[in-house]
């Protein structure tokens, strides 16, 4: 059941990513493919969905490979769950109201921001072993977020392109953007702590059941 579930939503995830990439390239004919590709991979939504798709794919396709073992580990799957939950929540409350995608764009948007976050969290809850996470883990999971923030500032400064309105230093100023980013870091940490709390609760339950 776990392998079938992972395989189905791995396909959904890759389909959504490929569809969104195609829409990005075809929808901006005035920009070069290289620039569009760089911008595409500069969205945290895209990076998180790539991680989720990899984490669903590798344990099914190559479970004994280094990538398969890495992506099946409890810490990695919990971190990806944290990232993609934040993607869905931030999109819904900060971004969904400022644009109205239609057609294929609407499909890709809903798959990336709603379907995949829900699907991956269900996969993590149902199929990932519990009870091995530590309270310090969410702090470690913030490192990729910090790297992404640094990249966003550097890329935006050099190109004048910003992936999200709350990262736009040109319009908001560095101080306000840093305030938003600090708030998002706190939110990431809160979600990560919730993930650990759920993991430890389920781990205690499983140990009680095993000893009963």
C-alpha positions in Angstrom: 0.0 0.0 0.0 2.8 2.4 0.9 4.7 1.8 -2.3 1.5 2.2 -4.4 0.6 5.5 -2.6 4.1 6.9 -3.0 4.2 5.9 -6.7 0.9 7.5 -7.5 1.7 10.8 -5.9 5.3 10.8 -7.1 3.8 10.8 -10.6 1.4 13.6 -9.6 4.3 15.6 -8.3 6.5 15.2 -11.4 3.5 15.9 -13.6 2.7 19.1 -11.8 6.4 20.3 -11.9 6.8 19.5 -15.6 3.4 21.2 -16.4 4.4 24.3 -14.4 7.8 24.5 -16.1 6.2 24.2 -19.5 3.7 26.9 -18.7 6.5 29.1 -17.4 8.5 28.8 -20.6 5.6 29.1 -23.0 3.9 31.9 -21.1 6.9 34.3 -21.2 8.1 34.4 -24.9 9.9 37.7 -24.3 12.4 36.1 -21.9 15.1 33.6 -22.6 14.8 30.0 -21.6 17.8 30.2 -19.4 16.5 33.1 -17.4 13.1 31.5 -17.1 14.6 28.3 -15.9 16.7 30.0 -13.3 13.6 31.9 -12.1 11.6 28.7 -12.1 14.0 27.0 -9.7 14.1 30.1 -7.5 10.6 29.5 -6.1 10.5 27.8 -2.8 7.3 26.1 -3.9 9.2 24.4 -6.8 12.1 23.4 -4.7 9.9 21.9 -2.0 7.8 20.0 -4.5 11.0 18.6 -6.1 12.1 17.4 -2.7 8.6 15.9 -2.1 8.6 14.2 -5.5 12.1 12.8 -4.9 11.2 11.6 -1.4 8.2 9.7 -2.9 10.1 8.4 -6.0 13.5 7.2 -4.8 12.3 4.7 -2.1 10.0 3.1 -4.7 12.3 3.1 -7.7 15.7 2.6 -6.0 15.2 1.8 -2.3 18.7 0.4 -1.8 20.5 3.3 -3.5 22.1 6.1 -1.5 19.3 8.5 -2.6 16.7 5.9 -1.8 18.0 5.4 1.7 18.5 9.1 2.3 15.0 10.1 1.1 13.4 7.3 3.2 15.1 8.5 6.4 12.8 9.8 9.1 14.6 13.1 9.4 14.5 13.9 5.7 10.8 13.0 5.3 9.9 15.1 8.4 11.9 18.1 7.1 10.2 17.8 3.7 6.8 17.6 5.4 7.6 20.9 7.2 8.7 22.7 4.1 5.7 21.7 2.0 3.2 22.4 4.7 4.6 25.9 4.9 4.3 26.2 1.1 0.6 25.4 1.2 -0.2 27.6 4.2 1.8 30.6 3.0 0.3 30.3 -0.5 -3.2 30.1 0.8 -3.0 33.1 3.1 -0.4 35.4 1.4 -0.6 34.6 -2.3 -3.8 33.0 -3.4 -5.8 36.2 -3.2 -3.5 38.2 -5.5 -3.9 36.2 -8.7 -6.5 34.0 -10.4 -4.9 31.2 -12.5 -7.1 29.6 -15.2 -7.0 26.4 -17.2 -3.7 24.4 -17.0 -2.2 27.1 -14.7 -5.0 26.5 -12.2 -4.4 22.7 -12.3 -0.6 23.1 -11.8 -1.2 25.6 -9.1 -3.6 23.5 -7.1 -1.4 20.4 -7.5 1.7 22.2 -6.3 0.1 24.2 -3.4 -2.7 22.0 -2.2 -2.6 18.4 -3.5 1.1 17.6 -3.0 1.3 19.2 0.5 -1.7 17.2 1.7 -0.5 14.0 -0.1 3.0 14.2 1.4 1.8 14.9 4.9 -0.5 11.9 4.7 2.4 9.8 3.4 4.6 10.9 6.3 1.8 10.3 8.9 0.9 6.9 7.6 4.1 5.3 6.3 7.1 6.9 8.0 8.4 5.3 11.2 7.9 7.5 14.2 9.7 8.3 17.5 13.2 9.1 16.4 13.1 12.9 15.9 14.7 15.3 18.4 13.5 18.8 19.4 16.7 20.3 17.9 15.9 18.9 14.5 13.6 21.8 13.4 16.4 24.2 14.0 18.6 22.2 11.7 15.9 22.1 9.1 16.0 25.9 8.9 19.4 25.8 7.3 18.1 25.3 3.7 15.5 28.0 4.3 18.3 30.4 5.3 20.3 29.5 2.2 17.2 30.0 0.1 16.7 33.5 1.7 20.3 34.4 0.9 20.0 33.2 -2.7 16.7 35.1 -3.1 18.3 38.4 -2.0 21.4 37.9 -4.2 19.5 36.8 -7.3 16.9 39.6 -6.8 19.7 42.2 -6.4 21.4 41.1 -9.6 18.4 40.5 -11.7 15.6 42.7 -10.3 13.3 39.7 -10.2 11.7 38.6 -7.0 9.7 35.3 -6.6 7.2 36.6 -4.1 5.8 40.0 -3.2 7.1 39.8 0.3 10.6 39.3 -0.9 10.6 42.3 -3.2 13.4 44.5 -1.7 13.0 47.1 -4.5 9.4 47.8 -3.5 9.4 47.1 0.2 12.9 47.9 1.3 15.4 45.5 2.9 14.2 46.1 6.4 10.6 45.1 5.7 11.6 42.1 3.7 13.8 40.9 6.5 10.9 41.4 8.9 8.7 39.2 6.7 11.6 36.6 6.4 12.0 36.5 10.2 8.3 35.9 10.6 8.5 33.1 8.1 11.5 31.5 9.9 9.5 31.6 13.1 6.6 29.9 11.3 8.9 27.3 9.8 10.2 26.6 13.3 6.7 26.3 14.8 5.6 23.9 12.1 8.8 21.9 12.6 8.2 21.6 16.3 4.6 20.4 15.6 6.1 17.8 13.3 8.4 16.6 16.1 5.6 16.6 18.6 3.4 14.4 16.3 6.4 12.1 15.7 7.2 11.6 19.4 3.5 11.1 20.2 3.1 8.5 17.5 6.4 6.9 18.6 5.2 6.5 22.2 2.0 5.0 20.9 3.8 2.5 18.7 6.1 1.5 21.5 3.1 0.8 23.8 1.4 -1.2 21.2 4.6 -3.2 20.5 5.0 -4.0 24.2 1.4 -4.9 24.8 
